[in-house]
XYZ file of C-alpha atoms in Angstrom:
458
model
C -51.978 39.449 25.421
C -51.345 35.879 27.340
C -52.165 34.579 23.833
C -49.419 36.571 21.578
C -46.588 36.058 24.499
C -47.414 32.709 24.103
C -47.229 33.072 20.389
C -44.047 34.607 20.506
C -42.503 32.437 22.953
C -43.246 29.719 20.728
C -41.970 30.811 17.576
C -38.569 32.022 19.608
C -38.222 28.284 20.531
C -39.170 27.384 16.749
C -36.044 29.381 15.713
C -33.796 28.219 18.531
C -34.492 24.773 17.217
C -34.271 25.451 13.983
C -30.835 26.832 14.206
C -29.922 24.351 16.953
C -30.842 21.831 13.803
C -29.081 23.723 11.215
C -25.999 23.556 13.843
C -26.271 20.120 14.534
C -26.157 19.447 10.716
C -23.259 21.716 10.109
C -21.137 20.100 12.910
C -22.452 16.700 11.014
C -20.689 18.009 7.971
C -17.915 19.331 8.957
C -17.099 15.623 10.916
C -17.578 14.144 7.724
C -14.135 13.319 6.008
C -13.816 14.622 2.479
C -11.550 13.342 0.072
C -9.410 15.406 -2.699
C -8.147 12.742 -5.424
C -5.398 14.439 -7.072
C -3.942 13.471 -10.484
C -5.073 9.901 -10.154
C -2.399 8.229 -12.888
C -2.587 5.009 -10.995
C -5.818 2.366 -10.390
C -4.514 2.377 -7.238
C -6.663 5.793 -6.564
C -9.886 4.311 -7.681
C -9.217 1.159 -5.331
C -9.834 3.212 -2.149
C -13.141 3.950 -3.266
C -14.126 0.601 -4.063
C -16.461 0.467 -0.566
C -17.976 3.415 1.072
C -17.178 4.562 4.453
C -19.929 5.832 6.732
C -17.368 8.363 8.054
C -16.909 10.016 4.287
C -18.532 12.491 2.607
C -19.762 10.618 -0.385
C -18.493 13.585 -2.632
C -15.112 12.480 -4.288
C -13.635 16.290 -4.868
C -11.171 15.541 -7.988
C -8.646 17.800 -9.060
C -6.826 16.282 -12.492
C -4.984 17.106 -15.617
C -7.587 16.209 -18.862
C -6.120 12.495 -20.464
C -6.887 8.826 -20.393
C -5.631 8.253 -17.294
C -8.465 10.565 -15.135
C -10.613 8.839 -17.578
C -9.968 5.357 -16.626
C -10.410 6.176 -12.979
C -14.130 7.545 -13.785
C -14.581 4.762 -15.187
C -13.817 2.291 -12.548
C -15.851 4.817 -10.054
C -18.471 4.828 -12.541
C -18.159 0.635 -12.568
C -18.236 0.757 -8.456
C -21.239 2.502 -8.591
C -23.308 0.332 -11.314
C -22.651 -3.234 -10.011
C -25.177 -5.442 -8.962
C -23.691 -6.584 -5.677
C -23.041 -3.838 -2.955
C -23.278 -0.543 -5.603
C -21.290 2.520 -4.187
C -22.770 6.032 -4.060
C -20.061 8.317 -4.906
C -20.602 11.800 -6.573
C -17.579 13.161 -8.096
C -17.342 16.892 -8.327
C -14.357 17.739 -10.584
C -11.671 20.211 -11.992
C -10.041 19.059 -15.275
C -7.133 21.449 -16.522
C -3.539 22.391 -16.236
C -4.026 24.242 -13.329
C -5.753 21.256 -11.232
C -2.974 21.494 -8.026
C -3.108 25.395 -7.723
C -7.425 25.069 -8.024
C -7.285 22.212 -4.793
C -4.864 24.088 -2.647
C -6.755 27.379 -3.560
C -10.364 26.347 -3.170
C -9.358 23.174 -0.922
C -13.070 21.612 -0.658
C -11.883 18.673 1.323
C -9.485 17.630 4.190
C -7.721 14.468 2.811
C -5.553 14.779 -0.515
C -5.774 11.187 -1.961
C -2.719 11.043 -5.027
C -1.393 7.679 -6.975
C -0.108 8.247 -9.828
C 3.408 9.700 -10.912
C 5.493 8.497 -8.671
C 7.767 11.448 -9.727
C 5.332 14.361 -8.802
C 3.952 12.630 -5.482
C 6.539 14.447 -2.862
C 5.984 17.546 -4.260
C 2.037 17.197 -4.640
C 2.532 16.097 -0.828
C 4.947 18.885 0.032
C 2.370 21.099 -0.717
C -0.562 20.053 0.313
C 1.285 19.880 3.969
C 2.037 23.486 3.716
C -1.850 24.182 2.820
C -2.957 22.367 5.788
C -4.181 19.199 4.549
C -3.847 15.532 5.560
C -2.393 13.108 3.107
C -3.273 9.854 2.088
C -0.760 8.653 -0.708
C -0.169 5.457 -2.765
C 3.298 4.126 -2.281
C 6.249 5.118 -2.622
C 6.104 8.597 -1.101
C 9.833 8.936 -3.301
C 12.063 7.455 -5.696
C 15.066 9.802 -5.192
C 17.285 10.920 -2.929
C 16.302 14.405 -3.317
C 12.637 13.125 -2.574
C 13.252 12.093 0.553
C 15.154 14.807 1.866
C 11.552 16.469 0.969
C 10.167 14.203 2.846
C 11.666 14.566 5.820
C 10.362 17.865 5.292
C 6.967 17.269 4.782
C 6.857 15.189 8.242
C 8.066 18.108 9.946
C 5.311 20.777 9.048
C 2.550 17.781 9.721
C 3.919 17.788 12.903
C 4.024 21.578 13.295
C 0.549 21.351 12.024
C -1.106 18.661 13.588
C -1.470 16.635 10.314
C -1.630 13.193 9.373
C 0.559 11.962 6.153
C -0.006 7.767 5.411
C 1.342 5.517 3.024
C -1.288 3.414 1.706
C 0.532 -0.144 3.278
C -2.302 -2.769 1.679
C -0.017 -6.067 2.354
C -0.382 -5.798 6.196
C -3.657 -6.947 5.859
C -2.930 -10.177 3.587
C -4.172 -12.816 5.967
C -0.879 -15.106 5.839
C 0.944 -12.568 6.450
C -0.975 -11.062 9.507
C -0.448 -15.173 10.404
C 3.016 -15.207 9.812
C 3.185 -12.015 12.179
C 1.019 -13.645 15.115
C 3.097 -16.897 15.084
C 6.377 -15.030 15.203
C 5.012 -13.674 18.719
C 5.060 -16.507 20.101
C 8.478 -17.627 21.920
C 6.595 -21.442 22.333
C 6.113 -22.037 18.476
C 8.770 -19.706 16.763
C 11.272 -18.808 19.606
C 13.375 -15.969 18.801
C 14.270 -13.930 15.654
C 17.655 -15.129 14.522
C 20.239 -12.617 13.833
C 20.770 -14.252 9.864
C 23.449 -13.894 7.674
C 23.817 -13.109 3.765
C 23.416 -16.742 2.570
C 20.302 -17.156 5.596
C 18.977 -13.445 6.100
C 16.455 -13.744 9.326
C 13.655 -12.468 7.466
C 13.273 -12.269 3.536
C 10.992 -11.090 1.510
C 10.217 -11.393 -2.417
C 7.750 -10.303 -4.441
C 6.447 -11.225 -8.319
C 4.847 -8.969 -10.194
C 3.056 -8.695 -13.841
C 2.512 -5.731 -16.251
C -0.159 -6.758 -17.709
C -3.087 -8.680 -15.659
C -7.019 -7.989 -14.694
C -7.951 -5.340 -12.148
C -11.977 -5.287 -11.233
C -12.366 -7.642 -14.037
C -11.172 -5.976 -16.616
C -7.421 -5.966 -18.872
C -5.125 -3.288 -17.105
C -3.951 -0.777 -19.199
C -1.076 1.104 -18.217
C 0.095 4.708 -19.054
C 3.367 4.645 -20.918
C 4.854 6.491 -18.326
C 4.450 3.764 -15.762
C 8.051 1.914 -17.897
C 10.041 5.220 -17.248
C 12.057 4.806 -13.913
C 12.489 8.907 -14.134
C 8.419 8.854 -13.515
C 7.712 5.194 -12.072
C 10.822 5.003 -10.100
C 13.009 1.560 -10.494
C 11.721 -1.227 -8.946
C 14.273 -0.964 -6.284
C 12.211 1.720 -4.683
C 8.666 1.014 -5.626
C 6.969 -2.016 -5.152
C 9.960 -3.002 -2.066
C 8.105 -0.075 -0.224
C 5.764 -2.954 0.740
C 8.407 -5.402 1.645
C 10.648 -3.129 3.518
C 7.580 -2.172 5.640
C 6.968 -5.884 6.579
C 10.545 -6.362 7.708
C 9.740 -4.121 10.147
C 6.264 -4.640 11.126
C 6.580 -7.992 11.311
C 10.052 -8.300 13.128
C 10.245 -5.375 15.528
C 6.038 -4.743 15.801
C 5.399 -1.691 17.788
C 8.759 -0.531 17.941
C 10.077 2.721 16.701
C 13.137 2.333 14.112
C 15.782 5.370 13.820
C 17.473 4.704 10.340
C 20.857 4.880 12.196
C 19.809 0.924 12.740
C 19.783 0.385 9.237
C 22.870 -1.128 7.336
C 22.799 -1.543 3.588
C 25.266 -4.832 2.678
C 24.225 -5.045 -0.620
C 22.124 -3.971 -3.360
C 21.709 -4.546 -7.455
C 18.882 -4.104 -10.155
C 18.688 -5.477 -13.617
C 15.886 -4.732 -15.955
C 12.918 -6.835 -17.899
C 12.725 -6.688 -21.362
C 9.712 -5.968 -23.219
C 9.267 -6.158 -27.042
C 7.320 -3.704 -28.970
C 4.013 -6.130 -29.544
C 4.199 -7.022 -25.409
C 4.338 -3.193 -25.037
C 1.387 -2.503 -27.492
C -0.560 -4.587 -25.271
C -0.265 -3.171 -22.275
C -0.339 -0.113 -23.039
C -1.915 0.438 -26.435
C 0.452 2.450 -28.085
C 2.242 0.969 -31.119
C 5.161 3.421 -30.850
C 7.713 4.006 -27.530
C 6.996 7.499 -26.527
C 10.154 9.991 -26.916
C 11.021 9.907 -22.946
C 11.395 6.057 -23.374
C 14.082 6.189 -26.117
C 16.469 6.707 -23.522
C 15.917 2.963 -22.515
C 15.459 1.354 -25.904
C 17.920 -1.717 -27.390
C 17.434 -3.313 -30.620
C 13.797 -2.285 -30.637
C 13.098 -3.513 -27.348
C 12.403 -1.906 -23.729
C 14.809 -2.427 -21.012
C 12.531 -1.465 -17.399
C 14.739 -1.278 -14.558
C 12.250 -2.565 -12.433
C 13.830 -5.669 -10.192
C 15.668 -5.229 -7.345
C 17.524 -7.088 -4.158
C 18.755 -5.598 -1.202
C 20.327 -7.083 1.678
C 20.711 -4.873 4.912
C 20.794 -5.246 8.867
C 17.699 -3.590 10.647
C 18.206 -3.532 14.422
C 21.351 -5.956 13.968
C 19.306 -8.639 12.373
C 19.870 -9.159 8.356
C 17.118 -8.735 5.833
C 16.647 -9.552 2.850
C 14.361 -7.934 0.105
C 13.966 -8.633 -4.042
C 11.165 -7.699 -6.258
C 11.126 -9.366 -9.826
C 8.786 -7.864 -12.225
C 7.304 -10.458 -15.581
C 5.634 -9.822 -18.369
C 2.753 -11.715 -17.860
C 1.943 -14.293 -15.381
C 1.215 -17.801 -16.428
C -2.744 -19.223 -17.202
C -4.446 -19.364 -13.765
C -1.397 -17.247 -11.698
C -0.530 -14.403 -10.563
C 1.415 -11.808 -8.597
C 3.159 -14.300 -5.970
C 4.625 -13.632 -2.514
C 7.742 -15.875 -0.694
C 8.724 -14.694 2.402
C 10.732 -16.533 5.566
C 11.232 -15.662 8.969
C 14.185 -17.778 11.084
C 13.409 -18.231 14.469
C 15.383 -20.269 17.294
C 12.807 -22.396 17.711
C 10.604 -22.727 13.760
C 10.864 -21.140 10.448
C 7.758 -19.596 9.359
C 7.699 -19.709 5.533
C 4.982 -18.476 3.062
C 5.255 -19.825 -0.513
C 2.286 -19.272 -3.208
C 4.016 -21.542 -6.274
C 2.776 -24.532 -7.930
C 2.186 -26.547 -4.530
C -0.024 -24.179 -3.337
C -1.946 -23.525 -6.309
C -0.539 -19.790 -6.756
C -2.145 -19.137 -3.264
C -0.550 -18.242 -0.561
C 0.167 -20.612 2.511
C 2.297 -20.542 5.538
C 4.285 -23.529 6.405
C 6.073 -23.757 9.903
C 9.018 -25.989 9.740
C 10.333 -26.952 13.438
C 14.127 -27.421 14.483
C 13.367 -29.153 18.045
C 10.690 -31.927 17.329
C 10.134 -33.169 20.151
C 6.849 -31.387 22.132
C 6.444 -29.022 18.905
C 3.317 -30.165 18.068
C 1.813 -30.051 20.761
C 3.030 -26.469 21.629
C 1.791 -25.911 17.904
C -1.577 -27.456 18.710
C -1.891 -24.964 21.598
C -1.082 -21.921 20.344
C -3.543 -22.594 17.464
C -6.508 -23.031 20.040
C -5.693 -20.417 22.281
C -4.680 -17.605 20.305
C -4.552 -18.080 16.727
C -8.298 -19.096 16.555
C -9.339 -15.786 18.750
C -8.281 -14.079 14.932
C -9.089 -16.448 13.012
C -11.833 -19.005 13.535
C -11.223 -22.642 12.046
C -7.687 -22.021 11.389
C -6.309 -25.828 11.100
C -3.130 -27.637 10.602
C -1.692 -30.463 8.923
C 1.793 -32.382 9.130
C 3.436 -33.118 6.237
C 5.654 -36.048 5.330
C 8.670 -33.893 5.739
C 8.113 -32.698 9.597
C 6.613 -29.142 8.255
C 2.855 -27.865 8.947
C 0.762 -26.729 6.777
C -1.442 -24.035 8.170
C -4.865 -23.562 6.658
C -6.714 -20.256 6.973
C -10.176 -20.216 5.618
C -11.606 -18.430 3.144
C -13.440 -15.941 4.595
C -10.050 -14.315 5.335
C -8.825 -14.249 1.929
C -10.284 -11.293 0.558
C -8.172 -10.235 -2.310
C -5.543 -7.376 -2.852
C -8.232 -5.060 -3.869
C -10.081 -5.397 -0.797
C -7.236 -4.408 1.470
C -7.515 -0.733 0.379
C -10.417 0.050 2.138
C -9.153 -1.922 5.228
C -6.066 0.061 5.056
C -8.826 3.063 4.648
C -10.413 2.480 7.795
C -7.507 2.252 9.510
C -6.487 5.533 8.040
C -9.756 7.154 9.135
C -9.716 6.138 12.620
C -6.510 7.382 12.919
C -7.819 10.764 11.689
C -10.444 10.505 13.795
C -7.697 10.161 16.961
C -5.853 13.091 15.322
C -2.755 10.991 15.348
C -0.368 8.148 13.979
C 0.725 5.682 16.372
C 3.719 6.678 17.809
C 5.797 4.541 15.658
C 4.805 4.947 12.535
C 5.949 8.339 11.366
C 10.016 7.359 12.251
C 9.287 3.854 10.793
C 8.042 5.483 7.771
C 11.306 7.510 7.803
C 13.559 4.401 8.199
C 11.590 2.690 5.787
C 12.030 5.338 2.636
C 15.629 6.048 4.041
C 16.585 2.251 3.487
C 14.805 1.811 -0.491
C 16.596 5.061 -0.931
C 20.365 3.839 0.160
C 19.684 0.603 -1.639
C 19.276 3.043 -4.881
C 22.174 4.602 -4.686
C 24.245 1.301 -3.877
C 22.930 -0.236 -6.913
C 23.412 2.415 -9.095
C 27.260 3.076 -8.560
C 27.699 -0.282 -9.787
């Protein structure tokens, strides 16, 4: 009798463990984050999943319409997970039809929508997925219209109501220089005080180069014809100065929350870049303009409104922000960055030209002489070297420094997206944004948005 109580006692604890186990697991599951990529039109989507994150399911969920473009980003996934060096381990699990939005919100198999692609669809593909109770994790811009953003504004307020997270995917904040030129402007010994600028000498600018065709993960970039329509793409004006606009403020008011009240556009204009018919071909593969493009067709050749300049006071300080889009960047170049911010005290200046080799450096040109370098020398060794070790400087014949970061913190554009990822994740993990970042997002949409509409009425 002893023997089968004991018998039975055992196998009662068996079961208790095994569902204690089975528990355990489930809990492990469910703690795992697991993405949705929806519609993935741009490489942008296939970025994030460059590196693996021990916090994700490794299950990419993808909900997409059948075409090249879904094609190309199994194809980079497929290229992540074959390489010699550092392989990924994603499984994709996949819906490929018409009705690919309806099947995610219906069956909704993960937590985090992932989208870039149209930028024309994205506020309504992030509308929704709101209102279904999922987090967002989107490619910039969130919108290209004014009707878009009133969405938006929208969407913020039901992830609020439902305790959701909605991100921009903001890659540049993690550009080394950049995070430099942000660390030295802290510092009242070395840069002083932001100055308050003016249209000829904004207090911070920003400028960015782009190319439409160049090599992404080694390979030619081939982009869908729809990426030259502004009705899909959006004008330049209010796509690639997403990034810009959001250093302005990151860098010059860090921490602080932004109502767009404090915003003031001056000015704003656009003009397009031409592309001929064989430059076209190439980049896209098509040897015809699609139908929707006609609209934007002279003497055989496509007019892109894609650059942009806007001049506008954030916080009573004047910015200014201009994005410039080529056909195809020079042997050995690339994308380039210029950017200035005026202190009292320094200006802190990244080029990436000629001089620097197409890579960029920071430069910190000092108004009072006299003690500079030593204050420079200082703030080096105490605080700039706690980021980043073996961070040196050299004076140049004209009274600037040159600041030199090393390599180690260079890691490349395509690298950024899964420190931007992390970033995202632990903020999941937290269950919230820093307080900031939702208004700044706000301000931030609110200003491409008004610089539209200036440069449009003229």
């Amino acid at each position: 009798m002893k023997f089968k109580t004991l018998c039975l006692l055992m196998l009662c604890l068996g079961c208790s463990e095994k569902k204690t186990n089975e528990k355990m697991d489930g809990e492990e599951a469910v703690e795992k984050v697991k993405l949705m990529t929806l519609d993935p039109g741009h490489f942008h989507a296939a970025l994030v999943h460059k590196t693996m994150y021990p916090q994700v399911n490794s299950t990419i969920y993808l909900f997409a319409p059948e075409g090249p473009e879904v094609q190309d980003f199994l194809t980079k996934i497929e290229s992540y997970n074959s390489r010699d060096e550092s392989p990924s381990d994603w499984s994709i699990k996949n819906y490929l039809g018409p009705n690919y939005l309806e099947k995610m919100l219906t069956e909704k198999p993960g937590n985090v929508m992932i989208v870039a692609g149209k930028n024309s669809k994205k506020i309504d593909y992030v509308l929704e997925a709101v209102k279904a109770g999922l987090n967002v994790y989107a490619d910039k811009p969130l919108v290209i219209s004014p009707e878009g953003f009133e969405k938006l504004k929208e969407a913020f307020q039901i992830a609020q109501e439902k305790n959701l997270l909605i991100y921009d995917i903001m890659t540049e904040r993690f550009e080394s220089t950049t995070v430099m030129q942000k660390l030295f402007s802290s510092m009242p010994s070395v840069f002083g005080e932001l100055m308050d600028g003016s249209l000829e000498e904004p207090a911070i600018s920003k400028e960015s180069v782009h190319h439409f065709f160049k090599y992404v993960s080694g390979q030619p970039l081939v982009r869908p014809p729809w990426f030259f329509d502004v009705n899909e793409e959006g004008e330049g004006i209010v796509d690639v100065t997403t990034h810009l606009v959001d250093l302005v403020q990151w860098e010059a008011f860090p921490g602080q929350i932004i109502d767009s009240t404090n915003v003031e556009m001056l000015s704003a204009k656009r003009w397009p870049t031409v592309l001929t018919k064989d430059e076209f071909r190439k980049v896209t593969g098509l040897d015809t303009y699609p139908d929707y493009l006609q609209k934007d067709i002279k003497n055989e050749k496509l007019h892109v409104y894609c650059n942009g300049e806007m001049r506008y006071k954030i916080n009573g300080k004047l910015a200014k922000v201009s994005v410039i889009w080529n056909y195809q960047a020079p042997e050995g170049t690339g994308d380039t960055h210029y950017s200035i911010m005026r202190g009292t005290k320094s200006d802190l200046i990244i080029k990436q030209g000629v001089d620097e080799n197409y890579k960029p450096i920071l430069y910190i040109h000092p108004k009072q002489k006299e003690g500079f370098e030593a204050e420079l020398t200082n703030a080096i060794s105490a605080k700039i070297n706690s980021e980043f070790p073996g961070t040196t400087m050299e004076k140049l014949s004209d009274g600037r420094y040159r600041i030199t970061i090393p390599d180690e913190f260079k890691i490349g554009h395509e690298a950024h997206f899964g420190q931007v990822t992390q970033n995202y994740l632990k903020y999941l993990e937290a269950g919230k944004l820093p307080e900031w970042e939702v208004p700044n997002m706000i301000s931030k949409y609110y200003t491409t948005i008004e610089a539209l509409k200036m440069a449009k009425q003229k």
